[in-house]
Coordinates of C-alpha atoms and ligand atoms in Angstrom, one line a residue:
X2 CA 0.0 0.0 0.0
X3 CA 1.3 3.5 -1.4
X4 CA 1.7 5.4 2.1
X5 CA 1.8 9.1 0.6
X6 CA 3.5 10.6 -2.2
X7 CA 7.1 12.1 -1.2
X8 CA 9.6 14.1 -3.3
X9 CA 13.1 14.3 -2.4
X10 CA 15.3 17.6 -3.5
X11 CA 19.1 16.6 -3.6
X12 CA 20.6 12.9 -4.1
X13 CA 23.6 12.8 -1.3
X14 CA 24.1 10.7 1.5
X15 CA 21.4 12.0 3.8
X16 CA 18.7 12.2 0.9
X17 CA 19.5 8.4 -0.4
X18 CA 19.0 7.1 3.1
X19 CA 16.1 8.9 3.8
X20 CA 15.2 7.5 0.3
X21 CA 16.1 4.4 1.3
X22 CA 14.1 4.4 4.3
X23 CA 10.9 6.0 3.7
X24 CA 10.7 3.7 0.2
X25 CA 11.2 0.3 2.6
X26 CA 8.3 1.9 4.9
X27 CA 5.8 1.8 1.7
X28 CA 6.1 5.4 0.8
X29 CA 6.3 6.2 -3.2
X30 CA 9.4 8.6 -2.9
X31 CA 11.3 10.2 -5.9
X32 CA 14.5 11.8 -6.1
X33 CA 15.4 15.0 -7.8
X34 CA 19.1 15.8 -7.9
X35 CA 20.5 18.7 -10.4
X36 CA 24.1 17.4 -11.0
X37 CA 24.8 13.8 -12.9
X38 CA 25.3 10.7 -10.7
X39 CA 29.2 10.8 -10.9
X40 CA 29.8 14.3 -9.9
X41 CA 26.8 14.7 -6.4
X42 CA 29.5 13.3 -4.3
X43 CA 33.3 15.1 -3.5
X44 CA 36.2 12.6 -4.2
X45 CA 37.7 12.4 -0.9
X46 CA 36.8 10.4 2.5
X47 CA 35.1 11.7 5.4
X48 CA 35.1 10.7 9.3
X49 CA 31.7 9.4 11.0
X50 CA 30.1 7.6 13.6
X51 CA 29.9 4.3 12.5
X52 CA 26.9 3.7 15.1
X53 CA 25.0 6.2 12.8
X54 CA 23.9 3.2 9.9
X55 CA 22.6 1.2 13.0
X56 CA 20.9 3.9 14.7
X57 CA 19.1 4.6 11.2
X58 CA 18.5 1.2 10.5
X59 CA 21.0 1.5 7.0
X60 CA 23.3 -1.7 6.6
X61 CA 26.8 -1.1 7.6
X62 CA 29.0 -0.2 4.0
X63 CA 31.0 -2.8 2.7
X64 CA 34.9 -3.1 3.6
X65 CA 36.4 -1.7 0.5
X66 CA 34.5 1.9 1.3
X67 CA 36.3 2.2 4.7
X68 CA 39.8 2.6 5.7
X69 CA 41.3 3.0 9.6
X70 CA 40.5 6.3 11.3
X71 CA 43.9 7.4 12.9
X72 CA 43.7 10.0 16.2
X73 CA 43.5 13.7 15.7
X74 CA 46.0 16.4 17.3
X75 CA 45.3 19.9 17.8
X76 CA 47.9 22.5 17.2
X77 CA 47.4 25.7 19.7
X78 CA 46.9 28.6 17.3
X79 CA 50.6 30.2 18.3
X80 CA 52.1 26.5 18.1
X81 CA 53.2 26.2 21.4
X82 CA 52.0 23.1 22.0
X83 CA 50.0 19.9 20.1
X84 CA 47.3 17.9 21.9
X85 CA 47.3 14.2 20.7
X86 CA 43.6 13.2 21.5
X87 CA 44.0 9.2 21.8
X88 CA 40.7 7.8 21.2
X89 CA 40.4 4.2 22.0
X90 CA 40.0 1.9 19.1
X91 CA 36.8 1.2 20.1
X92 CA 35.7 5.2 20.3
X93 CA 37.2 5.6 17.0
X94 CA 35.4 7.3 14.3
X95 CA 35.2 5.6 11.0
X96 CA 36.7 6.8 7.3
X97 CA 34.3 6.5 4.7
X98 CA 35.4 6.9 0.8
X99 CA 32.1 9.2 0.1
X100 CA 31.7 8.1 -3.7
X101 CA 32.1 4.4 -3.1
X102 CA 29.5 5.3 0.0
X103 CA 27.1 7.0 -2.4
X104 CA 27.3 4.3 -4.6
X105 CA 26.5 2.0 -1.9
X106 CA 23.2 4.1 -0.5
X107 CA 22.0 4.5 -4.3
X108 CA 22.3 0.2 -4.2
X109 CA 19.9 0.5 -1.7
X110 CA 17.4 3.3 -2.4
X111 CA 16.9 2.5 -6.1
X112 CA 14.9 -0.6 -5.1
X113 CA 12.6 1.5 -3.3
X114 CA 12.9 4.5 -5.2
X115 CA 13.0 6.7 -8.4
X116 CA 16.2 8.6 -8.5
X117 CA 15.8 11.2 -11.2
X118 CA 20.0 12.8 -11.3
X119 CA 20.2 15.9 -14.1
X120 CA 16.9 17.0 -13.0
X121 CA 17.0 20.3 -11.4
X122 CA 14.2 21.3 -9.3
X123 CA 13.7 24.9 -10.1
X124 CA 11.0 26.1 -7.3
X125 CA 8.1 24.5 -4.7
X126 CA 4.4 24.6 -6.1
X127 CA 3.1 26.2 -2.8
X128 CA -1.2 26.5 -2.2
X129 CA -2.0 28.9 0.6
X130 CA -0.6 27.4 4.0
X131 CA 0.9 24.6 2.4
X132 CA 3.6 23.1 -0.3
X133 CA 2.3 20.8 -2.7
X134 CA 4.6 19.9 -4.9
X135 CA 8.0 21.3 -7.3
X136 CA 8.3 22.8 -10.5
X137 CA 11.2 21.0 -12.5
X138 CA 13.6 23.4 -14.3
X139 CA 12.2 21.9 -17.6
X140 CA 8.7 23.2 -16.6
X141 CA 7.0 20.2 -15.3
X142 CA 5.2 19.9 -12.4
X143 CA 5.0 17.5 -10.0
X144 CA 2.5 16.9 -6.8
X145 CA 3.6 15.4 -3.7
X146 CA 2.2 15.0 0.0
X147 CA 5.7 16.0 1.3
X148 CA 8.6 18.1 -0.4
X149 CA 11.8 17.3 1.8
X150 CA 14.5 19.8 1.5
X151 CA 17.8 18.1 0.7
X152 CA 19.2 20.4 -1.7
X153 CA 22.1 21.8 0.8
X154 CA 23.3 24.8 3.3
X155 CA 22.4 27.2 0.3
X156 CA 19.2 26.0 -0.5
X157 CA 17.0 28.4 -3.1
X158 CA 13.5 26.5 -2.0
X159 CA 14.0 27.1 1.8
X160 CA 15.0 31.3 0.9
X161 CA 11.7 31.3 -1.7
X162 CA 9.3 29.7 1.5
X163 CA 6.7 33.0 2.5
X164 CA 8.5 35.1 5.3
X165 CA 5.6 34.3 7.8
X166 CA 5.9 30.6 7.8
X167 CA 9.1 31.8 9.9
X168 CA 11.5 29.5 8.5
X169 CA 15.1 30.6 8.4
X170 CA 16.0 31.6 4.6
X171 CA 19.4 32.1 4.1
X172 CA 22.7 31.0 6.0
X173 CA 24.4 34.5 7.7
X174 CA 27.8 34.7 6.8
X175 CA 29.0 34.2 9.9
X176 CA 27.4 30.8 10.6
X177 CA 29.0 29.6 7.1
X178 CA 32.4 27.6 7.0
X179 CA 34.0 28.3 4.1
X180 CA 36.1 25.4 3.1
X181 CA 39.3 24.5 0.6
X182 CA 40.5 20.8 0.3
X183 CA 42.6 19.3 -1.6
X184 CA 44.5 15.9 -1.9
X185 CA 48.5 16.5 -2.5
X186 CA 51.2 13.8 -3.4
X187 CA 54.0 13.0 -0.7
X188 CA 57.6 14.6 -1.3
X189 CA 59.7 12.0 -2.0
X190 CA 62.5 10.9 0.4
X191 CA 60.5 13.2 3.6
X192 CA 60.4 11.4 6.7
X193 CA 56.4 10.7 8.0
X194 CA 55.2 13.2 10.2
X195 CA 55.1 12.7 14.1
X196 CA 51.2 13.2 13.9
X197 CA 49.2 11.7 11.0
X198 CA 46.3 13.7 11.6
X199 CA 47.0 17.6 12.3
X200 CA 44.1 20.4 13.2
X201 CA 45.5 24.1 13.5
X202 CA 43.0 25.7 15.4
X203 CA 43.0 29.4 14.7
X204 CA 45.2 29.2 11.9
X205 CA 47.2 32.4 11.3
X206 CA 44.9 33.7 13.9
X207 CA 42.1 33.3 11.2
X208 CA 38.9 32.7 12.6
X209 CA 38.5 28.8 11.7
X210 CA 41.1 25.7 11.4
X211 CA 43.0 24.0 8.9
X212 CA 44.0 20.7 9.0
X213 CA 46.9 18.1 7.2
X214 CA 46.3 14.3 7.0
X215 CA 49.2 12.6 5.8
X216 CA 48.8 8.7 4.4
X217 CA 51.6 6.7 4.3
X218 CA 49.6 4.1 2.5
X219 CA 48.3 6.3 -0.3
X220 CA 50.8 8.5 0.0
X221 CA 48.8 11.4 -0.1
X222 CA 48.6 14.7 1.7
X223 CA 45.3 15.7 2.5
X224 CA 45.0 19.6 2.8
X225 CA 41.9 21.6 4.3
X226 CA 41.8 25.1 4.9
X227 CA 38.4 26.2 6.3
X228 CA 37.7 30.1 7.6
X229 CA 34.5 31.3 8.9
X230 CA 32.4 34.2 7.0
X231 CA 35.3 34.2 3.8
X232 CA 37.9 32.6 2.5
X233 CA 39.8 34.7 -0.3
X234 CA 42.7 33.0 -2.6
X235 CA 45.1 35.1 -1.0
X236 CA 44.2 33.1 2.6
X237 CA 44.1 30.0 1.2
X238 CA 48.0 30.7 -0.6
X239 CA 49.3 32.0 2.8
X240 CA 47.8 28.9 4.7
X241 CA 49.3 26.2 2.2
X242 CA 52.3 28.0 2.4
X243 CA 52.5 27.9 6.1
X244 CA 51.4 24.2 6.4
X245 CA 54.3 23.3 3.8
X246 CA 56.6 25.0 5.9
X247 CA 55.7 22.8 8.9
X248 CA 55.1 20.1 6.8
X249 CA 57.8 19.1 4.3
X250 CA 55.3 16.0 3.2
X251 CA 52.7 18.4 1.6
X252 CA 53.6 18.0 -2.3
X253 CA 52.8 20.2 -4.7
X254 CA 50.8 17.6 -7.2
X255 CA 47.2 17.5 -6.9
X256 CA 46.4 13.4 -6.7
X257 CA 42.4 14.2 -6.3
X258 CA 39.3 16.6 -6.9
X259 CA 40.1 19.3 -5.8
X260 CA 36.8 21.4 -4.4
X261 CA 35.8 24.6 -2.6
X262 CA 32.2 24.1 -0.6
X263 CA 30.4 25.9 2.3
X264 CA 29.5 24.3 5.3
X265 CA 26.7 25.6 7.6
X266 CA 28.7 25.4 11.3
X267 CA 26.1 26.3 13.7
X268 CA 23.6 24.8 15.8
X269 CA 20.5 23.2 13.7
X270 CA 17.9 25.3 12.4
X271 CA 14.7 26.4 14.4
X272 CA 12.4 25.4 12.3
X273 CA 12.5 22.8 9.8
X274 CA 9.3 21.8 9.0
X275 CA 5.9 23.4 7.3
X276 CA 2.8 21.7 5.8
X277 CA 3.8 19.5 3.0
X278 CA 7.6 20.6 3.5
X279 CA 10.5 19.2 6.2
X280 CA 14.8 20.4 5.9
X281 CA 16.6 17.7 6.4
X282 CA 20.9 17.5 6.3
X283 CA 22.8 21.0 5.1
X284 CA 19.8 22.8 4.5
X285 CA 18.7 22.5 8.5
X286 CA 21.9 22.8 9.2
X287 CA 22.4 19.5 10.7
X288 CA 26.2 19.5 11.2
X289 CA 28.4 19.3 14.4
X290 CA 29.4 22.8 14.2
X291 CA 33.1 22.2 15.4
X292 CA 34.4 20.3 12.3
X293 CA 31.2 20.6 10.1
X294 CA 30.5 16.9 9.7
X295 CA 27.5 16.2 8.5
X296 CA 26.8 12.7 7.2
X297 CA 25.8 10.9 11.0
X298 CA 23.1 13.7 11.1
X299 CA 21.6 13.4 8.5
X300 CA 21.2 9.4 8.8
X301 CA 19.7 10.1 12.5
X302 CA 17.7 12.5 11.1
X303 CA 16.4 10.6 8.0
X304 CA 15.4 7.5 10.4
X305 CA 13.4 10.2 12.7
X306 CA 11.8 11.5 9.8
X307 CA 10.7 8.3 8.9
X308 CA 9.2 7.1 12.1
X309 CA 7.3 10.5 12.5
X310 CA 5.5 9.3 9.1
X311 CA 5.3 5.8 9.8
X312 CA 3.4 6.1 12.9
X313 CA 1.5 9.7 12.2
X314 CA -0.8 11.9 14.9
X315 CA -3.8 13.1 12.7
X316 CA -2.4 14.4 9.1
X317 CA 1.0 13.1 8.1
X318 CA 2.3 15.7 6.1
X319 CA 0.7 18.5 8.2
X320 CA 2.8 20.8 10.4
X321 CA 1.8 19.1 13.6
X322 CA 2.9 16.1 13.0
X323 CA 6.1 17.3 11.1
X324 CA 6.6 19.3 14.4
X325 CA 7.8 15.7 16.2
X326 CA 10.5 15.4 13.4
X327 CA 11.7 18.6 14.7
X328 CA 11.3 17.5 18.8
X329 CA 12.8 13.7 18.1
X330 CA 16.2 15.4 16.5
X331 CA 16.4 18.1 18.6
X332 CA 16.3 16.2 21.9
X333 CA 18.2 13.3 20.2
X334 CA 21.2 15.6 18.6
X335 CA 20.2 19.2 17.9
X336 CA 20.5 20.6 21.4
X337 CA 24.4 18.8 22.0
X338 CA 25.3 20.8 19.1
X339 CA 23.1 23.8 20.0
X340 CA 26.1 24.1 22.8
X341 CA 29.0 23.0 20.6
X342 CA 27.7 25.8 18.6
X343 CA 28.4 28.6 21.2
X344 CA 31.7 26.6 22.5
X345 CA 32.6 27.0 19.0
X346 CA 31.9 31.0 18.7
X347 CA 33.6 31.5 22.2
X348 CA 37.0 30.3 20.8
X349 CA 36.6 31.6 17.0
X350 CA 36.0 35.0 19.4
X351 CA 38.4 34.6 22.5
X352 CA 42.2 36.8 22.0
X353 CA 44.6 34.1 20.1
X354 CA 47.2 34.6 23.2
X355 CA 44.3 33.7 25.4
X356 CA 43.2 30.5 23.5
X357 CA 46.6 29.3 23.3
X358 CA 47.8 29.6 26.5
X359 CA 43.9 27.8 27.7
X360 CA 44.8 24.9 25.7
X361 CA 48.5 24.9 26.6
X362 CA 47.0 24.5 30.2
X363 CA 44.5 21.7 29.4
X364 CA 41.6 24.7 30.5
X365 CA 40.4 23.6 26.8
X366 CA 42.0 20.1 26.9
X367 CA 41.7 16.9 25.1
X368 CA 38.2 15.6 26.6
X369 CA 36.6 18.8 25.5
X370 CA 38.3 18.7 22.2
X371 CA 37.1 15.2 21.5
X372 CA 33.8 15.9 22.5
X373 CA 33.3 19.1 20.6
X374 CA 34.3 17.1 17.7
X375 CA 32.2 13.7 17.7
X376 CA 29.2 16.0 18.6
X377 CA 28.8 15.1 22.6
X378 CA 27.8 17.3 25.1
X379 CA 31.4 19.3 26.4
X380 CA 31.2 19.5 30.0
X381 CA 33.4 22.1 31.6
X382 CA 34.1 22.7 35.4
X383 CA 34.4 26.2 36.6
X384 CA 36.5 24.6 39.6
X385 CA 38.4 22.8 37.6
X386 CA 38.9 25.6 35.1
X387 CA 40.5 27.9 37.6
X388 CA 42.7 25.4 38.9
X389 CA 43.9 24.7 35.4
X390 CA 43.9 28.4 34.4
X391 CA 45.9 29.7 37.9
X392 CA 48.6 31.1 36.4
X393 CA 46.9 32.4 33.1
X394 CA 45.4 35.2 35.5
X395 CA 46.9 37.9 33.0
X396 CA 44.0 36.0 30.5
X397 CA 41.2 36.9 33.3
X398 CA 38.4 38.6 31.2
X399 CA 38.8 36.3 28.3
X400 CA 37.9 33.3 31.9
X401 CA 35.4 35.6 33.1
X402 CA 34.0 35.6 29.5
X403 CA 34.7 31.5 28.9
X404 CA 32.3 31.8 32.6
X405 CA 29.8 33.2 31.4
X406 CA 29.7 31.8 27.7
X407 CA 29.4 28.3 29.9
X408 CA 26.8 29.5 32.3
X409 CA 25.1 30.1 28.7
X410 CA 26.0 27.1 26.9
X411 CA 24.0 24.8 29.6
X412 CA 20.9 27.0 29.3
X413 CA 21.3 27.4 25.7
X414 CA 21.2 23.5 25.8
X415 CA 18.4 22.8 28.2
X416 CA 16.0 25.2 26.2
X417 CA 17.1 23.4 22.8
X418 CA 16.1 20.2 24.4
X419 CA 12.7 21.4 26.0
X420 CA 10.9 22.5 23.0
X421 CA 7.3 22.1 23.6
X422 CA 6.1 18.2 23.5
X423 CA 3.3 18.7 21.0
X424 CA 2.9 21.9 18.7
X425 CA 1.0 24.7 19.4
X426 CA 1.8 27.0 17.2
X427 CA 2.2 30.5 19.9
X428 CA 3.8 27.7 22.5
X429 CA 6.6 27.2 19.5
X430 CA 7.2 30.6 18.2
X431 CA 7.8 31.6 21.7
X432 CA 10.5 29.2 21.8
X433 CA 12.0 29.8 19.1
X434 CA 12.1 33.5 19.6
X435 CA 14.3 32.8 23.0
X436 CA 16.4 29.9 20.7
X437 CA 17.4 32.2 18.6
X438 CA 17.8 35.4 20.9
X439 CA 20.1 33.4 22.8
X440 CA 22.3 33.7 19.7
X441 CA 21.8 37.0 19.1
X442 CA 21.5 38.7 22.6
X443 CA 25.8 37.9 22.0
X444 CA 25.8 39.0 18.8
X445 CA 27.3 35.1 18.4
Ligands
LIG3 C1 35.6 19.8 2.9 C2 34.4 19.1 3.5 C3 34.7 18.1 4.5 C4 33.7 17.5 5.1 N1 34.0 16.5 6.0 C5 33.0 15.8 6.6 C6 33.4 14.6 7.4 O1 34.5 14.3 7.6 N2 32.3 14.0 8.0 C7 31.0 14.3 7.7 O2 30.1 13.6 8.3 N3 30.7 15.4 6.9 C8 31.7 16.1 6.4 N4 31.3 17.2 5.6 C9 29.9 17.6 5.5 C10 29.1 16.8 4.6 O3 29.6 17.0 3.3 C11 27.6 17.2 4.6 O4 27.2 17.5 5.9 C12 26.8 16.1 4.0 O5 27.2 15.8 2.7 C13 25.3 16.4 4.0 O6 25.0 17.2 2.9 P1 23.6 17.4 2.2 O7 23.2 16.2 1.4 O8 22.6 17.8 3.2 O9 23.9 18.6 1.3 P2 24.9 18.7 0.0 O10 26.0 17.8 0.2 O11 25.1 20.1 -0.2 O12 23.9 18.1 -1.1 C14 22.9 18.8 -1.7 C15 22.5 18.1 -3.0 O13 21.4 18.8 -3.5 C16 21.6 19.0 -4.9 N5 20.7 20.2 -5.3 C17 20.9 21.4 -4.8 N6 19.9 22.2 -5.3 C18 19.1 21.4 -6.1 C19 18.0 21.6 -6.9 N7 17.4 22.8 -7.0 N8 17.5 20.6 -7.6 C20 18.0 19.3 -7.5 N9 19.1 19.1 -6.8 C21 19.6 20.1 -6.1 C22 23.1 19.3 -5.0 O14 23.5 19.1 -6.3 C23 23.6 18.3 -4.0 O15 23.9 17.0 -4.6 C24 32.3 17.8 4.9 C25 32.1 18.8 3.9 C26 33.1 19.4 3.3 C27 32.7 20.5 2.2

């Protein structure tokens, strides 16, 4: 039995999942993606949760789209000091190749579903309150019960919604990771690095990170430089240039794709649903805003998603029971990374001398770097903090600051995770007035 009609915007990971899913539930889906099959996905891997494809219910990828995850170490943005974050095995993140993985998820949701690639979607049919549908770029028109919103952090359907369905329509600059990788040979005849995996937080005292991943396997140098708000040619030559300074390894021979992107790097949207229409990956901005992955949450998202339609209250595609999709990822994900998100502005913000000299002292230390970065909560003690930080009493309003951005961070989280139970609409607008005033009220 044909559940409902739903249409899919955007064919990458999170989409073919949620493809995947809602088709094996009974639900007629089809995919629209603008770019040709070969070229959704970026040729490079990606680190993840591997407990994401059970959580979502997705069978685990196949051995030959994986390779071992190696520990991270954070360079303190003067480069006084690394901090080697040794995960045990266990803990460990997994790589994922991401083409041979989209090739994977399309094996699974092309049973299920119709995945339409070269087919831009050029705007939602919307009917008073509600969407109904999408307008193809070559003019046709298609009806659906449910549009969902894959099409990415710069989505054109989300910024042509009406402004009083008070949905978020464009990404602020400021919340947007601008991002530069590419995949360099190995120098020949350089000794391996002591660190396989390198993050410079602050780079060049640059508000964001780059990062260098050397693989004595593949012999490749894996090069990312990723600023917040802009990143100009010029920042991205001075960065290299640094990096291959500290890193006689980096070649100068591009081995893959090379690609410039944008990554939304903030907490998740505060609304991402409306009758007939749900935001799902990028476009809600379902990332963990410290590193900006993004392939977990949408899984997690697309298997809440699905349950919400599978076992309905009243109208299926109708705003309240949309609403729970919202509630189930918030209180599952959305509110950890509501506070990762202000952790992260606090140190994109705090003086460089500060921030180094915090980390030097363990006041930011490995657990919190860990946890910021695989998308748990970050607990920070003030006690401990002041213990740690004794000596750094020359950094005192940047601690009185880190004080009060904690203070914030737990109510920031509490609120993001108490979002009414059931919608009503004035009982959810007030909410999300005070989600995202806490945001503003800091101007962060
Ligand atoms: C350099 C870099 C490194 C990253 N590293 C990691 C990592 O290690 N781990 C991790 O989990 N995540 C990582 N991410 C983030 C990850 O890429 C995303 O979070 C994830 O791919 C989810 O994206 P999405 O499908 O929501 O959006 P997108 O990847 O932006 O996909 C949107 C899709 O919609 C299509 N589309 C857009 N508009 C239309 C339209 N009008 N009609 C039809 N189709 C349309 C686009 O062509 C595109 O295929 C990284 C991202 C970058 C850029």
């Amino acid at each position: 039995m044909n559940k409902g009609n739903i249409i899919i915007v955007g064919a990458n990971q999170g989409a073919l999942a949620l493809a995947y899913k809602l088709g094996s539930a009974g639900f007629k889906v089809t995919v629209f993606e603008k770019k040709d099959q070969a070229k959704v996905s970026y040729d490079w891997h990606d680190c993840m949760v591997p407990g994401a494809f059970d959580y979502a219910g997705i069978p685990f990828p196949p051995e030959d789209c994986l390779s071992p995850k190696k520990c991270w170490t954070f360079i303190t943005p003067k480069k006084t000091d690394s901090l080697f974050v040794n995960v045990p095995e266990e803990k460990l993140d997994i790589v994922v190749e991401r083409r041979p993985l989209n090739d994977f998820l399309y094996g699974l949701a092309r049973d299920c579903a119709e995945i339409r690639y070269k087919t831009p979607v050029a705007d939602l049919i919307i009917e008073g309150d509600r969407v109904r549908g999408v307008i193809l770029k070559s003019g046709e028109e298609v009806y659906a019960d449910l549009v969902v919103d894959s099409s990415g952090a710069l989505s054109h359907l989300r910024a042509s919604l009406p402004d009083d369905w008070g949905i978020q329509k464009l990404l602020a600059k400021r919340d947007a990771f601008f991002v530069y990788r590419s995949i360099f040979n190995v120098v020949e005849n350089t000794a391996p690095p002591k660190y396989t995996n390198q993050v410079y937080m602050k780079h060049l005292d640059e508000p964001g990170i780059s990062w260098f991943i050397y693989d004595d396997k593949k012999l490749t140098s894996d090069v990312l430089i990723g600023r917040v708000g802009e990143l100009t040619d010029e920042t991205i030559d001075r960065a290299l240039k640094d990096m291959k300074n500290d890193q006689p390894q980096i070649g100068d021979k591009v081995v893959r794709d090379c690609q410039k992107a944008v990554i939304p790097l903030r907490r998740p949207i505060s609304k991402m649903f409306a009758n007939g229409y749900a935001l799902i990956g990028d476009s809600a901005f379902m990332t963990i805003p410290m590193m900006g992955s993004g392939i977990a949450c949408g899984f997690m998202a697309a298997k809440i998603l699905t349950d919400v339609l599978s076992y309905p209250v009243g109208d299926p595609f109708g705003e309240f029971n949309l609403y729970r999709y919202q509630v189930g990822y918030m209180r599952e994900i959305g509110a950890k990374h509501t506070g990762i998100s202000m952790m992260k502005n606090w140190m994109l913000s705090a003086p460089t001398d500060a921030m180094d000299d915090f980390m030097a002292k363990r006041v930011i230390g490995e657990k919190e770097l860990e946890a910021g970065g695989s998308g748990q909560s970050i607990k920070l003690s003030m006690g401990e903090i002041f213990k740690k930080a004794f000596s750094s009493l020359d950094h005192l309003p940047t601690l009185l600051g880190l004080k009060k951005m904690i203070d914030k961070m737990n109510g920031v989280m509490d609120l993001a995770e108490n979002l009414p139970d059931e919608y009503d609409k004035a009982a959810f607008e007030k909410w999300q007035k005070e989600y995202d005033g806490a945001f503003k009220k800091s101007g962060k």
